[in-house]
mmCIF file of C-alpha atoms and ligand atoms in Angstrom:
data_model
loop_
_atom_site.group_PDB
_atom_site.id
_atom_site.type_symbol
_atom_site.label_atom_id
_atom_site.label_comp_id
_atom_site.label_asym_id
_atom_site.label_seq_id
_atom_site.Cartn_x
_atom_site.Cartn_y
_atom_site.Cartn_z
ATOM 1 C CA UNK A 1 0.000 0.000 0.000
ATOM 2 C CA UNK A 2 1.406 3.898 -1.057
ATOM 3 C CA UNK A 3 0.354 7.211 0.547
ATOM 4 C CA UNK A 4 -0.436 10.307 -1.321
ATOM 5 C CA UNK A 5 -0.218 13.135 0.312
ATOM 6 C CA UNK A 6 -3.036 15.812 -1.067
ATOM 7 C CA UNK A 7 -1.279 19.165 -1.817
ATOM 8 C CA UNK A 8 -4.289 21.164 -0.959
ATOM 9 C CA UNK A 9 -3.206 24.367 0.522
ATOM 10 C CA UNK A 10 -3.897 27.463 -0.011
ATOM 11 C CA UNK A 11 -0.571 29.065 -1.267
ATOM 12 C CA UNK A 12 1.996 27.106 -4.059
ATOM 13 C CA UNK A 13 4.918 28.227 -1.293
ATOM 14 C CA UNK A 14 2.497 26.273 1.415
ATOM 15 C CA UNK A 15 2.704 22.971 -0.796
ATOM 16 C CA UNK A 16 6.323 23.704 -1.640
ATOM 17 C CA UNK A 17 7.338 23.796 1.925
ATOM 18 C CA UNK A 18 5.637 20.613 2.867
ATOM 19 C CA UNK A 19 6.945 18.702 -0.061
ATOM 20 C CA UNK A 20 10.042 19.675 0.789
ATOM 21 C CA UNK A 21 9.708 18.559 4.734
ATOM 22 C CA UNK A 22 8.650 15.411 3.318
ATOM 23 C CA UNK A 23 11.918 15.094 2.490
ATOM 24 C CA UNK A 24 13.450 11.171 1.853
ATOM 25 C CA UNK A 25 9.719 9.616 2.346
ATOM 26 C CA UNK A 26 8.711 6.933 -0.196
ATOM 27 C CA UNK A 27 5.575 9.372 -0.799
ATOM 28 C CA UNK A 28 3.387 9.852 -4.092
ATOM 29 C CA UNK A 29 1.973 13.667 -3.679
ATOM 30 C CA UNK A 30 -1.285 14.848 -5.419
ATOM 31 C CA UNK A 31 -2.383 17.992 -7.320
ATOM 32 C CA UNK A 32 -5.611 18.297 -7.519
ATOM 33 C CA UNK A 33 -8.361 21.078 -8.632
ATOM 34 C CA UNK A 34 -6.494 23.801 -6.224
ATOM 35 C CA UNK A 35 -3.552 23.473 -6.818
ATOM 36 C CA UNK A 36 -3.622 22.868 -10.419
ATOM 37 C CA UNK A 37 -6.112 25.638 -11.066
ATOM 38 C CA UNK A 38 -4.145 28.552 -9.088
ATOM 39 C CA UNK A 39 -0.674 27.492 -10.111
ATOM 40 C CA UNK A 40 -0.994 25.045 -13.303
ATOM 41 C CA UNK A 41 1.513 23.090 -15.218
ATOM 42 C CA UNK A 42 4.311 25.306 -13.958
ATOM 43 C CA UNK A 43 3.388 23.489 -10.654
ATOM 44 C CA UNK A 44 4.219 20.315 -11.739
ATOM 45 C CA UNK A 45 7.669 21.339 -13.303
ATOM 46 C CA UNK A 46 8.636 23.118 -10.505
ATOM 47 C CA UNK A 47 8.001 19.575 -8.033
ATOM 48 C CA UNK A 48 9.552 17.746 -10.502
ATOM 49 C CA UNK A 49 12.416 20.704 -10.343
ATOM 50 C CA UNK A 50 12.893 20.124 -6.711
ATOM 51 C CA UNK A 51 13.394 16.315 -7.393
ATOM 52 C CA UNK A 52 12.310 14.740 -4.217
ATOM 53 C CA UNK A 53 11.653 11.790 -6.304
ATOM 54 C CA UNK A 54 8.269 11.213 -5.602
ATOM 55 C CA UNK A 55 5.623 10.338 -8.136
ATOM 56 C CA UNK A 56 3.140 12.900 -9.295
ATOM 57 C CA UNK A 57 -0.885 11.776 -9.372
ATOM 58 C CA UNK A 58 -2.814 14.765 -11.084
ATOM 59 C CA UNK A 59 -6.134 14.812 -10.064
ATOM 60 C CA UNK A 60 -8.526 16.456 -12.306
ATOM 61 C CA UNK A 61 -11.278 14.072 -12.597
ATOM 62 C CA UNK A 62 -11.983 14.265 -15.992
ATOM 63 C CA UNK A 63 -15.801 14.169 -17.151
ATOM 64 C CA UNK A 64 -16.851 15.168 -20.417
ATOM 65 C CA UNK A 65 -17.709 13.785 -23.694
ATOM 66 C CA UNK A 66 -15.224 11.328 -25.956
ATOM 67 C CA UNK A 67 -12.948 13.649 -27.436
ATOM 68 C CA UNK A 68 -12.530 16.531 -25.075
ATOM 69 C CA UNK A 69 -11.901 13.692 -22.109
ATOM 70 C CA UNK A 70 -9.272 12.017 -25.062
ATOM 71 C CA UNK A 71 -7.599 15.538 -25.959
ATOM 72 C CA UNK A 72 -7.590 16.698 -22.123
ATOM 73 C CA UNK A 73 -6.010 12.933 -20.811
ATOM 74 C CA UNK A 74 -3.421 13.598 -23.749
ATOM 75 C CA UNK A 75 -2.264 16.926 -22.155
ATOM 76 C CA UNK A 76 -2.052 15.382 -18.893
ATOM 77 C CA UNK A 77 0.395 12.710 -19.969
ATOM 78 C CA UNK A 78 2.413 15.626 -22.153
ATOM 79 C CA UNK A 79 2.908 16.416 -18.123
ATOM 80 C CA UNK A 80 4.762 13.433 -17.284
ATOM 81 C CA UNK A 81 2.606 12.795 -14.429
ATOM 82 C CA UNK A 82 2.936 9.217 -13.083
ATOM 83 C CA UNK A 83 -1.396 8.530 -12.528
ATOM 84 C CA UNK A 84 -4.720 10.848 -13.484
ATOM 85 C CA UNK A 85 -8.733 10.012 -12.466
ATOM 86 C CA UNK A 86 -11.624 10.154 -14.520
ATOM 87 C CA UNK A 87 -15.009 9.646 -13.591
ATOM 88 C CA UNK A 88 -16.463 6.222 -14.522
ATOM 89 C CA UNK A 89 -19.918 7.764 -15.221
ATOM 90 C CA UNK A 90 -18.467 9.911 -18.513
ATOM 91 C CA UNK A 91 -18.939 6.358 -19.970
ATOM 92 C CA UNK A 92 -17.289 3.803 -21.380
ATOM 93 C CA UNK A 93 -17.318 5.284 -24.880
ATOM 94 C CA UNK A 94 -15.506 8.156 -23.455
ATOM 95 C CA UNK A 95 -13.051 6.167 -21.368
ATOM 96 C CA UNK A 96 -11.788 3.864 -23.889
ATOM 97 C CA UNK A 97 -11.226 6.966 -26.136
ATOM 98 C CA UNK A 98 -8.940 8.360 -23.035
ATOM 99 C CA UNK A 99 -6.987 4.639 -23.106
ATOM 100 C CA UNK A 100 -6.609 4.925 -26.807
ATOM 101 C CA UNK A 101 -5.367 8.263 -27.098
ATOM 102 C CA UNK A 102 -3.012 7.482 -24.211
ATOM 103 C CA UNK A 103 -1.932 3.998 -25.617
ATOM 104 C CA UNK A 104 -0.189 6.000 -28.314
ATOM 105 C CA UNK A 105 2.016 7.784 -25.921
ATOM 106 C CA UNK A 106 5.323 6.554 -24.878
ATOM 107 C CA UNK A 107 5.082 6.579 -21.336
ATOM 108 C CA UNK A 108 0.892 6.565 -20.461
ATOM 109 C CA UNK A 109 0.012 7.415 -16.506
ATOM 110 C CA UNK A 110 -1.803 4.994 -14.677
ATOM 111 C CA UNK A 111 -5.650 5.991 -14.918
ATOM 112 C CA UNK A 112 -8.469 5.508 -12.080
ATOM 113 C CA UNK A 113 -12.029 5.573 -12.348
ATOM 114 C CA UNK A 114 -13.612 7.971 -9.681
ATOM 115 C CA UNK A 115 -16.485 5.903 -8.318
ATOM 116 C CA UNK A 116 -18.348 7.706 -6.177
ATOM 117 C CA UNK A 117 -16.931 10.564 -4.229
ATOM 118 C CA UNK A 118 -15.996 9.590 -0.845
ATOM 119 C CA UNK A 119 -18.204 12.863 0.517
ATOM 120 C CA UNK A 120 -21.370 10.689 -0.473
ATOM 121 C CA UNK A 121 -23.286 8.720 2.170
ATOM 122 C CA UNK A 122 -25.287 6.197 0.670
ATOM 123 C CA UNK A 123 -28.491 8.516 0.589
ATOM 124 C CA UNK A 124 -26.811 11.281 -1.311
ATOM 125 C CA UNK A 125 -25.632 8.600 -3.891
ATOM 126 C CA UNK A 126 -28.578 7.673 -4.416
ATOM 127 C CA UNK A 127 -30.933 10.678 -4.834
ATOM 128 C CA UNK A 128 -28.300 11.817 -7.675
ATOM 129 C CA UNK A 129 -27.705 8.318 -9.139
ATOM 130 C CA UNK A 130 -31.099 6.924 -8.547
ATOM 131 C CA UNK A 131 -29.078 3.575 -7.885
ATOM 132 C CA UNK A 132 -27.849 1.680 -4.853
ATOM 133 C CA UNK A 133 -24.491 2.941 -3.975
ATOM 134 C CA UNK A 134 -23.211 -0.388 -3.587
ATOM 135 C CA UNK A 135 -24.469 -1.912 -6.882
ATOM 136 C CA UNK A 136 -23.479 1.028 -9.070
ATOM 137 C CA UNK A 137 -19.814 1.368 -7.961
ATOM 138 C CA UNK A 138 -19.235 -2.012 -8.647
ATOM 139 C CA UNK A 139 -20.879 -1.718 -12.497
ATOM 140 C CA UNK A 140 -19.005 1.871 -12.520
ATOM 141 C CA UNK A 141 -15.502 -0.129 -11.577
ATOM 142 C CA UNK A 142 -16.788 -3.241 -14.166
ATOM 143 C CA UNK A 143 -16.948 -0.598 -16.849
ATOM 144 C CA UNK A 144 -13.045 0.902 -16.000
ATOM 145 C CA UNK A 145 -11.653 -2.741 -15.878
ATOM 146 C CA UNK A 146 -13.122 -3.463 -18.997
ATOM 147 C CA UNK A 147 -11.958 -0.309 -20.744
ATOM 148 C CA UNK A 148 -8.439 -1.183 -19.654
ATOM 149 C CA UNK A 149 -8.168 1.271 -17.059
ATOM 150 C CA UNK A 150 -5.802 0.864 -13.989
ATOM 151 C CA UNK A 151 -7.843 1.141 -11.343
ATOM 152 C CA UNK A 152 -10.970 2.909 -9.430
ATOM 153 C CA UNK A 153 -11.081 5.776 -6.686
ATOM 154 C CA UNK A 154 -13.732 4.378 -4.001
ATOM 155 C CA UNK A 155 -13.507 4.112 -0.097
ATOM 156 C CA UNK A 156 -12.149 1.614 1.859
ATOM 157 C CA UNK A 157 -15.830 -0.048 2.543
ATOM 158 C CA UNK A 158 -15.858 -0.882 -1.531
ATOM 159 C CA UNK A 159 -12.371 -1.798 -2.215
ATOM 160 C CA UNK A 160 -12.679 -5.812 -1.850
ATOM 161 C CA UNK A 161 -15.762 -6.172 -3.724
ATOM 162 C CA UNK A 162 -14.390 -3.619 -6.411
ATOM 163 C CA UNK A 163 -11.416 -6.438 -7.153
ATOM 164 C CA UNK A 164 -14.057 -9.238 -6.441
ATOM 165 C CA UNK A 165 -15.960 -7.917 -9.293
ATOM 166 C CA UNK A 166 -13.022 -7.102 -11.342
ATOM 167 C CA UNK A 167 -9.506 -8.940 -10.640
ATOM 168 C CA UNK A 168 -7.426 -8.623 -7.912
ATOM 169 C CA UNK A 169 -4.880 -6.602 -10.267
ATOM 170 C CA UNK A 170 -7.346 -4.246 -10.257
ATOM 171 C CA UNK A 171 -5.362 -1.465 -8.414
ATOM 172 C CA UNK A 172 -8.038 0.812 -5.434
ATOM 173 C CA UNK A 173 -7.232 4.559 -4.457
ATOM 174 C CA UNK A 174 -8.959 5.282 -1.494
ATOM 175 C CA UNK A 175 -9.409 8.638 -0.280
ATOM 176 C CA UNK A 176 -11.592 9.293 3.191
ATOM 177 C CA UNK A 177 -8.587 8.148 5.086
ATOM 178 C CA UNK A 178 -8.398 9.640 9.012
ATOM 179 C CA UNK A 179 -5.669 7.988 10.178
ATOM 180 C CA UNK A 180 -5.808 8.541 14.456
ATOM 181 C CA UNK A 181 -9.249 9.638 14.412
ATOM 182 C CA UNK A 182 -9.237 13.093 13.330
ATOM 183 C CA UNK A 183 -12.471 15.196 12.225
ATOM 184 C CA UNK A 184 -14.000 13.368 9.450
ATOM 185 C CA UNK A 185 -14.242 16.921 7.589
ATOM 186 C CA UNK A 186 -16.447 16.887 4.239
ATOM 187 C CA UNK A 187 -15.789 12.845 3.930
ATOM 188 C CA UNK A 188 -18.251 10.798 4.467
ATOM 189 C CA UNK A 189 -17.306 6.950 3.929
ATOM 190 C CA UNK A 190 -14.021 7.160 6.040
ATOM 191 C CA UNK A 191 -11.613 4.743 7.391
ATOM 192 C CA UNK A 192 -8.199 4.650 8.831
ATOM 193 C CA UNK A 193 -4.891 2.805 8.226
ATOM 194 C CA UNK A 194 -5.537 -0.589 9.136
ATOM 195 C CA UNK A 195 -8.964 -0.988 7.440
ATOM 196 C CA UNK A 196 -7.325 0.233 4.397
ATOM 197 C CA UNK A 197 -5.237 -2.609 4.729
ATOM 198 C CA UNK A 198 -7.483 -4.889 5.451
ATOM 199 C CA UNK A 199 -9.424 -4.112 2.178
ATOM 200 C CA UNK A 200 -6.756 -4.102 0.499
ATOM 201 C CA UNK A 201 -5.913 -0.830 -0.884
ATOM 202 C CA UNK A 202 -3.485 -0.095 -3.182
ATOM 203 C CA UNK A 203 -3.179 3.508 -2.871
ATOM 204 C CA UNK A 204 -4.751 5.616 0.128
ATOM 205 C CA UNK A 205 -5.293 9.335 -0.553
ATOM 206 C CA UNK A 206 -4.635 11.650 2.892
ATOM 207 C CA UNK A 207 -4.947 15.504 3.215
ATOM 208 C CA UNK A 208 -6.147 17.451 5.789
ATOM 209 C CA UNK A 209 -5.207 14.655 8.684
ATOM 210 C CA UNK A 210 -1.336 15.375 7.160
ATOM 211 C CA UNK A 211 -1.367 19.677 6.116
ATOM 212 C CA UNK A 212 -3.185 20.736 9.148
ATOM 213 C CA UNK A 213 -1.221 19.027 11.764
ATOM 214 C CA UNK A 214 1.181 21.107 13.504
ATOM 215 C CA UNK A 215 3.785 18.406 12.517
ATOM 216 C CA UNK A 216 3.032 17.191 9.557
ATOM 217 C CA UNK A 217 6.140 15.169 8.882
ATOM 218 C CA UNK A 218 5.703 13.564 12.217
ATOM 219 C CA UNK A 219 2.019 12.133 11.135
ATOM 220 C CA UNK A 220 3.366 10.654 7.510
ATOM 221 C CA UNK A 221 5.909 9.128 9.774
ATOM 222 C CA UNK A 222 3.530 7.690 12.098
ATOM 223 C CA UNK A 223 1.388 6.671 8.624
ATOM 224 C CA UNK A 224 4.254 5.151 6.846
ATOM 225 C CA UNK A 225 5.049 3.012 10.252
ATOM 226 C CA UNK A 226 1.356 1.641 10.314
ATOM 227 C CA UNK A 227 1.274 1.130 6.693
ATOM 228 C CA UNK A 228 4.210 -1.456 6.918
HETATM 229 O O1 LIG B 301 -8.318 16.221 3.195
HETATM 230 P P1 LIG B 301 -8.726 14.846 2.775
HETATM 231 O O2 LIG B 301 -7.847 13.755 3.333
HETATM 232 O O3 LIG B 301 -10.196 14.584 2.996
HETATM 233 O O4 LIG B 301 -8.464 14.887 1.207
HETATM 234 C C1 LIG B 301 -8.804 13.888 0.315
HETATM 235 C C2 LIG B 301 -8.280 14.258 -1.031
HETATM 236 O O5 LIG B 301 -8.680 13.241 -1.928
HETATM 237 C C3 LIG B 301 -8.807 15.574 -1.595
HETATM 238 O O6 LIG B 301 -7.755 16.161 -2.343
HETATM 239 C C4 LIG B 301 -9.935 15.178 -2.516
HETATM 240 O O7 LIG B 301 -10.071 16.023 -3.622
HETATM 241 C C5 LIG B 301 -9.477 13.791 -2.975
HETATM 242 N N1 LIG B 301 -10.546 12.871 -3.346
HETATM 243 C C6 LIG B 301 -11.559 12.506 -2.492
HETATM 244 N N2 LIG B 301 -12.534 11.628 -2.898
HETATM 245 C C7 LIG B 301 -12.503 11.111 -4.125
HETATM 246 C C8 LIG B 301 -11.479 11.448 -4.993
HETATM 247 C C9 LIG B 301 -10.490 12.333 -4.572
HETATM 248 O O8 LIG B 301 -11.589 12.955 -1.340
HETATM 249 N N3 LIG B 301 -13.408 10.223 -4.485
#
Protein backbone atom coordinates (compact mmCIF):
# COMPACT_ATOMS: atom_id res chain seq x y z
CA UNK A 1 0.00 0.00 0.00
CA UNK A 2 1.41 3.90 -1.06
CA UNK A 3 0.35 7.21 0.55
CA UNK A 4 -0.44 10.31 -1.32
CA UNK A 5 -0.22 13.14 0.31
CA UNK A 6 -3.04 15.81 -1.07
CA UNK A 7 -1.28 19.17 -1.82
CA UNK A 8 -4.29 21.16 -0.96
CA UNK A 9 -3.21 24.37 0.52
CA UNK A 10 -3.90 27.46 -0.01
CA UNK A 11 -0.57 29.06 -1.27
CA UNK A 12 2.00 27.11 -4.06
CA UNK A 13 4.92 28.23 -1.29
CA UNK A 14 2.50 26.27 1.41
CA UNK A 15 2.70 22.97 -0.80
CA UNK A 16 6.32 23.70 -1.64
CA UNK A 17 7.34 23.80 1.92
CA UNK A 18 5.64 20.61 2.87
CA UNK A 19 6.94 18.70 -0.06
CA UNK A 20 10.04 19.68 0.79
CA UNK A 21 9.71 18.56 4.73
CA UNK A 22 8.65 15.41 3.32
CA UNK A 23 11.92 15.09 2.49
CA UNK A 24 13.45 11.17 1.85
CA UNK A 25 9.72 9.62 2.35
CA UNK A 26 8.71 6.93 -0.20
CA UNK A 27 5.57 9.37 -0.80
CA UNK A 28 3.39 9.85 -4.09
CA UNK A 29 1.97 13.67 -3.68
CA UNK A 30 -1.29 14.85 -5.42
CA UNK A 31 -2.38 17.99 -7.32
CA UNK A 32 -5.61 18.30 -7.52
CA UNK A 33 -8.36 21.08 -8.63
CA UNK A 34 -6.49 23.80 -6.22
CA UNK A 35 -3.55 23.47 -6.82
CA UNK A 36 -3.62 22.87 -10.42
CA UNK A 37 -6.11 25.64 -11.07
CA UNK A 38 -4.14 28.55 -9.09
CA UNK A 39 -0.67 27.49 -10.11
CA UNK A 40 -0.99 25.04 -13.30
CA UNK A 41 1.51 23.09 -15.22
CA UNK A 42 4.31 25.31 -13.96
CA UNK A 43 3.39 23.49 -10.65
CA UNK A 44 4.22 20.32 -11.74
CA UNK A 45 7.67 21.34 -13.30
CA UNK A 46 8.64 23.12 -10.51
CA UNK A 47 8.00 19.58 -8.03
CA UNK A 48 9.55 17.75 -10.50
CA UNK A 49 12.42 20.70 -10.34
CA UNK A 50 12.89 20.12 -6.71
CA UNK A 51 13.39 16.32 -7.39
CA UNK A 52 12.31 14.74 -4.22
CA UNK A 53 11.65 11.79 -6.30
CA UNK A 54 8.27 11.21 -5.60
CA UNK A 55 5.62 10.34 -8.14
CA UNK A 56 3.14 12.90 -9.29
CA UNK A 57 -0.89 11.78 -9.37
CA UNK A 58 -2.81 14.76 -11.08
CA UNK A 59 -6.13 14.81 -10.06
CA UNK A 60 -8.53 16.46 -12.31
CA UNK A 61 -11.28 14.07 -12.60
CA UNK A 62 -11.98 14.27 -15.99
CA UNK A 63 -15.80 14.17 -17.15
CA UNK A 64 -16.85 15.17 -20.42
CA UNK A 65 -17.71 13.78 -23.69
CA UNK A 66 -15.22 11.33 -25.96
CA UNK A 67 -12.95 13.65 -27.44
CA UNK A 68 -12.53 16.53 -25.08
CA UNK A 69 -11.90 13.69 -22.11
CA UNK A 70 -9.27 12.02 -25.06
CA UNK A 71 -7.60 15.54 -25.96
CA UNK A 72 -7.59 16.70 -22.12
CA UNK A 73 -6.01 12.93 -20.81
CA UNK A 74 -3.42 13.60 -23.75
CA UNK A 75 -2.26 16.93 -22.16
CA UNK A 76 -2.05 15.38 -18.89
CA UNK A 77 0.39 12.71 -19.97
CA UNK A 78 2.41 15.63 -22.15
CA UNK A 79 2.91 16.42 -18.12
CA UNK A 80 4.76 13.43 -17.28
CA UNK A 81 2.61 12.80 -14.43
CA UNK A 82 2.94 9.22 -13.08
CA UNK A 83 -1.40 8.53 -12.53
CA UNK A 84 -4.72 10.85 -13.48
CA UNK A 85 -8.73 10.01 -12.47
CA UNK A 86 -11.62 10.15 -14.52
CA UNK A 87 -15.01 9.65 -13.59
CA UNK A 88 -16.46 6.22 -14.52
CA UNK A 89 -19.92 7.76 -15.22
CA UNK A 90 -18.47 9.91 -18.51
CA UNK A 91 -18.94 6.36 -19.97
CA UNK A 92 -17.29 3.80 -21.38
CA UNK A 93 -17.32 5.28 -24.88
CA UNK A 94 -15.51 8.16 -23.46
CA UNK A 95 -13.05 6.17 -21.37
CA UNK A 96 -11.79 3.86 -23.89
CA UNK A 97 -11.23 6.97 -26.14
CA UNK A 98 -8.94 8.36 -23.04
CA UNK A 99 -6.99 4.64 -23.11
CA UNK A 100 -6.61 4.92 -26.81
CA UNK A 101 -5.37 8.26 -27.10
CA UNK A 102 -3.01 7.48 -24.21
CA UNK A 103 -1.93 4.00 -25.62
CA UNK A 104 -0.19 6.00 -28.31
CA UNK A 105 2.02 7.78 -25.92
CA UNK A 106 5.32 6.55 -24.88
CA UNK A 107 5.08 6.58 -21.34
CA UNK A 108 0.89 6.56 -20.46
CA UNK A 109 0.01 7.41 -16.51
CA UNK A 110 -1.80 4.99 -14.68
CA UNK A 111 -5.65 5.99 -14.92
CA UNK A 112 -8.47 5.51 -12.08
CA UNK A 113 -12.03 5.57 -12.35
CA UNK A 114 -13.61 7.97 -9.68
CA UNK A 115 -16.49 5.90 -8.32
CA UNK A 116 -18.35 7.71 -6.18
CA UNK A 117 -16.93 10.56 -4.23
CA UNK A 118 -16.00 9.59 -0.84
CA UNK A 119 -18.20 12.86 0.52
CA UNK A 120 -21.37 10.69 -0.47
CA UNK A 121 -23.29 8.72 2.17
CA UNK A 122 -25.29 6.20 0.67
CA UNK A 123 -28.49 8.52 0.59
CA UNK A 124 -26.81 11.28 -1.31
CA UNK A 125 -25.63 8.60 -3.89
CA UNK A 126 -28.58 7.67 -4.42
CA UNK A 127 -30.93 10.68 -4.83
CA UNK A 128 -28.30 11.82 -7.68
CA UNK A 129 -27.71 8.32 -9.14
CA UNK A 130 -31.10 6.92 -8.55
CA UNK A 131 -29.08 3.58 -7.89
CA UNK A 132 -27.85 1.68 -4.85
CA UNK A 133 -24.49 2.94 -3.98
CA UNK A 134 -23.21 -0.39 -3.59
CA UNK A 135 -24.47 -1.91 -6.88
CA UNK A 136 -23.48 1.03 -9.07
CA UNK A 137 -19.81 1.37 -7.96
CA UNK A 138 -19.24 -2.01 -8.65
CA UNK A 139 -20.88 -1.72 -12.50
CA UNK A 140 -19.01 1.87 -12.52
CA UNK A 141 -15.50 -0.13 -11.58
CA UNK A 142 -16.79 -3.24 -14.17
CA UNK A 143 -16.95 -0.60 -16.85
CA UNK A 144 -13.05 0.90 -16.00
CA UNK A 145 -11.65 -2.74 -15.88
CA UNK A 146 -13.12 -3.46 -19.00
CA UNK A 147 -11.96 -0.31 -20.74
CA UNK A 148 -8.44 -1.18 -19.65
CA UNK A 149 -8.17 1.27 -17.06
CA UNK A 150 -5.80 0.86 -13.99
CA UNK A 151 -7.84 1.14 -11.34
CA UNK A 152 -10.97 2.91 -9.43
CA UNK A 153 -11.08 5.78 -6.69
CA UNK A 154 -13.73 4.38 -4.00
CA UNK A 155 -13.51 4.11 -0.10
CA UNK A 156 -12.15 1.61 1.86
CA UNK A 157 -15.83 -0.05 2.54
CA UNK A 158 -15.86 -0.88 -1.53
CA UNK A 159 -12.37 -1.80 -2.21
CA UNK A 160 -12.68 -5.81 -1.85
CA UNK A 161 -15.76 -6.17 -3.72
CA UNK A 162 -14.39 -3.62 -6.41
CA UNK A 163 -11.42 -6.44 -7.15
CA UNK A 164 -14.06 -9.24 -6.44
CA UNK A 165 -15.96 -7.92 -9.29
CA UNK A 166 -13.02 -7.10 -11.34
CA UNK A 167 -9.51 -8.94 -10.64
CA UNK A 168 -7.43 -8.62 -7.91
CA UNK A 169 -4.88 -6.60 -10.27
CA UNK A 170 -7.35 -4.25 -10.26
CA UNK A 171 -5.36 -1.46 -8.41
CA UNK A 172 -8.04 0.81 -5.43
CA UNK A 173 -7.23 4.56 -4.46
CA UNK A 174 -8.96 5.28 -1.49
CA UNK A 175 -9.41 8.64 -0.28
CA UNK A 176 -11.59 9.29 3.19
CA UNK A 177 -8.59 8.15 5.09
CA UNK A 178 -8.40 9.64 9.01
CA UNK A 179 -5.67 7.99 10.18
CA UNK A 180 -5.81 8.54 14.46
CA UNK A 181 -9.25 9.64 14.41
CA UNK A 182 -9.24 13.09 13.33
CA UNK A 183 -12.47 15.20 12.23
CA UNK A 184 -14.00 13.37 9.45
CA UNK A 185 -14.24 16.92 7.59
CA UNK A 186 -16.45 16.89 4.24
CA UNK A 187 -15.79 12.84 3.93
CA UNK A 188 -18.25 10.80 4.47
CA UNK A 189 -17.31 6.95 3.93
CA UNK A 190 -14.02 7.16 6.04
CA UNK A 191 -11.61 4.74 7.39
CA UNK A 192 -8.20 4.65 8.83
CA UNK A 193 -4.89 2.80 8.23
CA UNK A 194 -5.54 -0.59 9.14
CA UNK A 195 -8.96 -0.99 7.44
CA UNK A 196 -7.33 0.23 4.40
CA UNK A 197 -5.24 -2.61 4.73
CA UNK A 198 -7.48 -4.89 5.45
CA UNK A 199 -9.42 -4.11 2.18
CA UNK A 200 -6.76 -4.10 0.50
CA UNK A 201 -5.91 -0.83 -0.88
CA UNK A 202 -3.48 -0.10 -3.18
CA UNK A 203 -3.18 3.51 -2.87
CA UNK A 204 -4.75 5.62 0.13
CA UNK A 205 -5.29 9.34 -0.55
CA UNK A 206 -4.64 11.65 2.89
CA UNK A 207 -4.95 15.50 3.21
CA UNK A 208 -6.15 17.45 5.79
CA UNK A 209 -5.21 14.66 8.68
CA UNK A 210 -1.34 15.37 7.16
CA UNK A 211 -1.37 19.68 6.12
CA UNK A 212 -3.18 20.74 9.15
CA UNK A 213 -1.22 19.03 11.76
CA UNK A 214 1.18 21.11 13.50
CA UNK A 215 3.78 18.41 12.52
CA UNK A 216 3.03 17.19 9.56
CA UNK A 217 6.14 15.17 8.88
CA UNK A 218 5.70 13.56 12.22
CA UNK A 219 2.02 12.13 11.14
CA UNK A 220 3.37 10.65 7.51
CA UNK A 221 5.91 9.13 9.77
CA UNK A 222 3.53 7.69 12.10
CA UNK A 223 1.39 6.67 8.62
CA UNK A 224 4.25 5.15 6.85
CA UNK A 225 5.05 3.01 10.25
CA UNK A 226 1.36 1.64 10.31
CA UNK A 227 1.27 1.13 6.69
CA UNK A 228 4.21 -1.46 6.92
O1 LIG B 1 -8.32 16.22 3.20
P1 LIG B 1 -8.73 14.85 2.78
O2 LIG B 1 -7.85 13.76 3.33
O3 LIG B 1 -10.20 14.58 3.00
O4 LIG B 1 -8.46 14.89 1.21
C1 LIG B 1 -8.80 13.89 0.31
C2 LIG B 1 -8.28 14.26 -1.03
O5 LIG B 1 -8.68 13.24 -1.93
C3 LIG B 1 -8.81 15.57 -1.60
O6 LIG B 1 -7.76 16.16 -2.34
C4 LIG B 1 -9.93 15.18 -2.52
O7 LIG B 1 -10.07 16.02 -3.62
C5 LIG B 1 -9.48 13.79 -2.98
N1 LIG B 1 -10.55 12.87 -3.35
C6 LIG B 1 -11.56 12.51 -2.49
N2 LIG B 1 -12.53 11.63 -2.90
C7 LIG B 1 -12.50 11.11 -4.13
C8 LIG B 1 -11.48 11.45 -4.99
C9 LIG B 1 -10.49 12.33 -4.57
O8 LIG B 1 -11.59 12.95 -1.34
N3 LIG B 1 -13.41 10.22 -4.49
Amino acid sequence: MQLCVALDLEEKSQNIDLLKSLKGFPIWVKVGLRSYIRDGRDFIEEIKKIDLGFKIFLDLKLYDIPNTMADAALECAKLNIDMMTLHASSGKNAMMAVMERLGATSKPPLVFAVSALTSFDSQEFQSIYNAPLNDHIQTLAKMAFECNLDGAVCSVHESKYIKKATDPSFLTLTPGIRPFSENNDDQKRVADIDGAKEALSDFIVIGRPIYKATNPKEVVERILEKIK
